[in-house]
Structure formats: C-alpha cells, structure tokens
Amino acid sequence: MEKDFNYWVEKGKAMVDERQEMVTKTKKWKFDTIATHGLYNATQAMELNNASIMEPVYLTPAQAYSNSAEMEVALSYKMPNWCYTRIANPSTYFLEEAAALLETYGTDMEATCLATASGMSAIRTATDPFLAKHPDYPNPNIVTCSKVYGGTFQQFWVRRKQEQGIEVRWVTEPTNIEAWQEKIDKNTRFVYGEFPSNPSVDIFDIEEVAKLAHSFGIPLIVDATCASPALTRPLCLGADIVIQSASKVIGGSGTSIMGFMVAKKGITSKIGTDEMKADFATWAKLWPFRDNGPAVNPMAAIMTLNDMRTLRMRIKQMSENSLKTAQFLEAHPKVGEVHYPGLPSYHAHDIAKRYMKLADSGENMYGYMLAVEIKEGKGWGSENSRKFYDALQMIWRATDLGRIKTVATLNAISTHQQQGEEGRALANIKPNTCRISCGIEHVDDIIKDLNQALDAI
Ligand SMILES: *Cc1c(COP(=O)(O)O)cnc(C)c1O
C-alpha cells in the first residue's frame, strides 16, 4: 500500500483509538497501579523500546518521518506525533498520561496533562489564554485567593497587574463563599485558589467556588501542589484546571523542577474557541505552549515519573508524620498557633475532612505541610523564631517542600521576602511563621530535632 496522505491519516486514527482503549483499561486499575504503569505496557516495550520494562528516556530534539506525506499529516496535527521536544516527546508523553489519569482517578472523567518546565510556567500557561483581548469584556480582572505561593503572588501582582494592567482582586477569606462572590463580575476571566495554600495552609470549598465560577461562565483553576492527587483531586470536585508544581511532592526525591497543568475535557470559559474549551491542555500544547516554549527536559520527565509511582505511599507517611508533629508543636509552650488541616483546632477542619482523603483507603490524611508560629517576647518579632530555626540539626533550612527530607523555611525572609509587608499580611505570613514540610524520616527523629531546637530559645 502506498504510504500517501490518506494512509497516514488512517494510521493516525488507529493510534488515537489504540490510546483510548489503553486509557479505558488503565482507568479500571487502582491508584498505585496507574501510578506505576500508566500507559506503558509490554506491547509498546516490544514494538518501540527494545523490550525495556521501563519507559524510554528520549534525549533527542526531533522525530524523523518516513516520507513527505507522513511529515505533512503529522505537522498538520492529523495524527498523534511528537515532532519536536519543545512541543512533545515520548518520555514526557508517558509522564503526562499517568498524571492526567491520577488527577481523574475514581471517576469516568477524562483530562489531559501538559508538563511544563516549572510550576510557575504551568500557572502562566494555564492563565494566559483567558486574558486575551475580548471586545465584550474589555477590562479583564482575576479573582484569586490572597494566600498563594510567593511566586504566584509575584506573577499576578507584578507581571499581570503592574506590567500588564490586569486587575487582581484578592480574596482574603477563602472559606467564606461570599468573599469570592462579591469580587467576581462580568470582566472576571478566571477564579484561582490554592488547596492548601503555601505556606499559610489555608483551604476553600472547591465545589462551592467551582459552582460560583461556572455561574459566571468562567473557569476555576486550583493549584493543588500541597495536597497532590493522592489526597485531593480538584477536577473531580468541579474545578476546570489543576496546577501541580511537580518539583514538590510528585518529584519528592528532588531531582528536577517541573510543573503540570491538567485540564478536564470541556472547560467553562467565556474566552476562546470551541477547540480550546474542548481539550484545553492539548490545545495549549499545540499552540501557545509551542510558541512560548517552557518545555520539559525528557530526562527530568522520566525522573519525575519514577518518583510519581510512589506518590501515595509517601503522602501517607508524610501525612502521618505531619499530624504527629503538629500535635507535638501545638502542645509545646514555646509555640503559638499551628496551622494544619488535620488538627481539630484548624479553622476549616470540616472542609479539610471532606476533601482530603488518601486515595483508595479513604482515610482522612492532611498532607505534608504545616505553618507554625513561634512565640515571641513582644509583638511580632522574629528573635525566638530565628534562634529555633538556627538550632535545627537534622531538619534542612531551605526554601523547599514536599521533599522526602524534612525541610523548614522562615517565609518572611525567604519565599515571601519580595512581596513586602503589605503582601505578606495579605498572605498571612508573620515574621515568626515557620513552614515545616515533613519528610519520610521516622517521626520520632523529626520531633526530637524540633524539641532540641525549641530548647535553644
Ligand atoms: C513551588 C510552588 C509553585 C511553583 O513551582 P516551581 O516548580 O517551583 O516553579 C507553585 N505553587 C505552589 C503551591 C508551590 O508550592
């Protein structure tokens, strides 16, 4: 048979069907099985990868085509292909497919994942398209929780507002649905929140805020880095797009910086074409992401995939450690408030109980991150916090989290230094706030180190 234009179009359709069949089969597996195997199976290993049981690392920029007809069909996106590593790559493909399956785990929903060079570029890639010029909505605004990651705060406040003139409306009380409602109007392009927020560990009612956003015809974008799909899957609760900084717990052993943007099929938006809304992540990959260029390195993709296979068991151990650590700190006389969704004293413990459950076990687990306020002598100093911080021996002083190693951060002088006093107040970061991200060590050793460091005050 002549391998002409139609031949490749037909082959493309068969490839799409084959992938769909694999997705259907894989969706019947449990969380850990999907995370371990994803869409990589023996048939593909035999046909494409010298029978290797592990996914290939394709360190190469471009795909070759057997003739001009294949090239023409591939580059008009009429058959699945990867063509150039800035757009796609077979190693990245296996990571993206597994991540999308985990974000929709336990439902019939389908989603698509786009892996990006960092969590920040995932946020940029997810939000850019909704801010495009539109004659009916001339003055775009963003409604977002004010308690967000420092980089996100800067991206919205400096890049969007100060440089581009896009209004940013902060919601300071995210558990209050009216606080969201009163900020949204017809020029709002999207609603944004973190679940839980880094580092102040605040949350919001995802289902309620999704309903609200949809009543205005706009999408809800949720950054769920600090929960991960092993605990909370916002797409299954009504959100349109989920962001993961895969640099954190997904890539928990800490080899790479990477982001995921995962979108459900058929998002809600007043902006954009039908093609964009039908499959936002694929559309973004083929058009704006291709043109903007925050692609991932295939080596990093496979290292992240290797870590992602053990996500659920790590989240379990880290959550158990975090709860015990939070209980220890809450009872300690030198510690003020402890913000951890698993504590009954947590201001939105009921919402946390509803939305934070370990996949498959169904047990409430509350993630790896806690924010602790060290008691200071007068007012809002940081003298005691620094004494405590500098006395840590095993626990790392770094601006990192989600790691298998326990890490502590003084956020006012690090991640949230640049957003200033006012910005820190919006994000609820005090000079004595210490973020602790519990790793997988034995919890006794974590508590022992914290205890001796508190003795230094
Ligand atoms: C770290 C982080 C980001 C940014 O991710 P990078 O991979 O560092 O670019 C975004 N959101 C949250 C909640 C984070 O913790």
Short mmCIF file of C-alpha atoms and ligand atoms in Angstrom, two decimals, residues 116-123 148-152 192 194-199 223-226 243-248 256-259 368-369 399-401 435, ligand 1:
data_model
loop_
_atom_site.label_atom_id
_atom_site.label_comp_id
_atom_site.label_asym_id
_atom_site.label_seq_id
_atom_site.Cartn_x
_atom_site.Cartn_y
_atom_site.Cartn_z
CA THR A 116 5.94 22.33 31.76
CA ALA A 117 9.43 23.43 32.75
CA SER A 118 8.29 24.57 36.23
CA GLY A 119 5.20 25.07 38.36
CA MET A 120 5.36 28.79 37.59
CA SER A 121 5.28 28.15 33.84
CA ALA A 122 2.31 25.81 34.35
CA ILE A 123 0.45 28.71 36.02
CA VAL A 148 -0.89 31.88 47.49
CA TYR A 149 2.67 30.77 46.87
CA GLY A 150 5.13 33.71 46.78
CA GLY A 151 5.97 33.12 43.10
CA THR A 152 2.29 33.10 42.20
CA TYR A 192 -7.88 30.97 41.21
CA GLU A 194 -4.54 27.05 46.26
CA PHE A 195 -5.57 23.93 48.12
CA PRO A 196 -3.96 24.06 50.68
CA SER A 197 -2.16 27.36 50.27
CA ASN A 198 1.59 27.57 50.59
CA PRO A 199 2.73 28.44 53.23
CA ASP A 223 -3.12 24.78 42.50
CA ALA A 224 -3.19 21.54 44.50
CA THR A 225 0.58 21.13 44.90
CA CYS A 226 0.34 20.84 48.68
CA ILE A 243 -1.84 23.04 38.66
CA GLN A 244 0.88 20.92 40.24
CA SER A 245 4.38 22.04 40.98
CA ALA A 246 5.81 18.59 40.26
CA SER A 247 9.04 19.93 41.75
CA LYS A 248 7.42 19.25 45.14
CA SER A 256 14.03 18.25 38.91
CA ILE A 257 11.92 21.38 38.57
CA MET A 258 8.69 20.72 36.72
CA GLY A 259 5.03 21.70 36.51
CA TYR A 368 2.95 17.27 54.45
CA MET A 369 2.95 20.97 55.22
CA THR A 399 13.05 27.14 50.63
CA ASP A 400 11.72 23.77 49.63
CA LEU A 401 8.83 21.48 50.41
CA ARG A 435 6.78 26.44 57.42
C1 LIG B 1 6.62 25.69 44.46
C2 LIG B 1 5.25 26.04 44.15
C3 LIG B 1 4.91 26.59 42.89
C4 LIG B 1 5.95 26.89 41.86
O1 LIG B 1 6.51 25.73 41.34
P1 LIG B 1 8.00 25.67 40.72
O2 LIG B 1 8.07 24.28 40.21
O3 LIG B 1 8.95 25.98 41.82
O4 LIG B 1 8.05 26.69 39.62
C5 LIG B 1 3.59 26.87 42.64
N1 LIG B 1 2.63 26.64 43.56
C6 LIG B 1 2.91 26.11 44.77
C7 LIG B 1 1.81 25.88 45.74
C8 LIG B 1 4.22 25.80 45.11
O5 LIG B 1 4.49 25.28 46.32
#
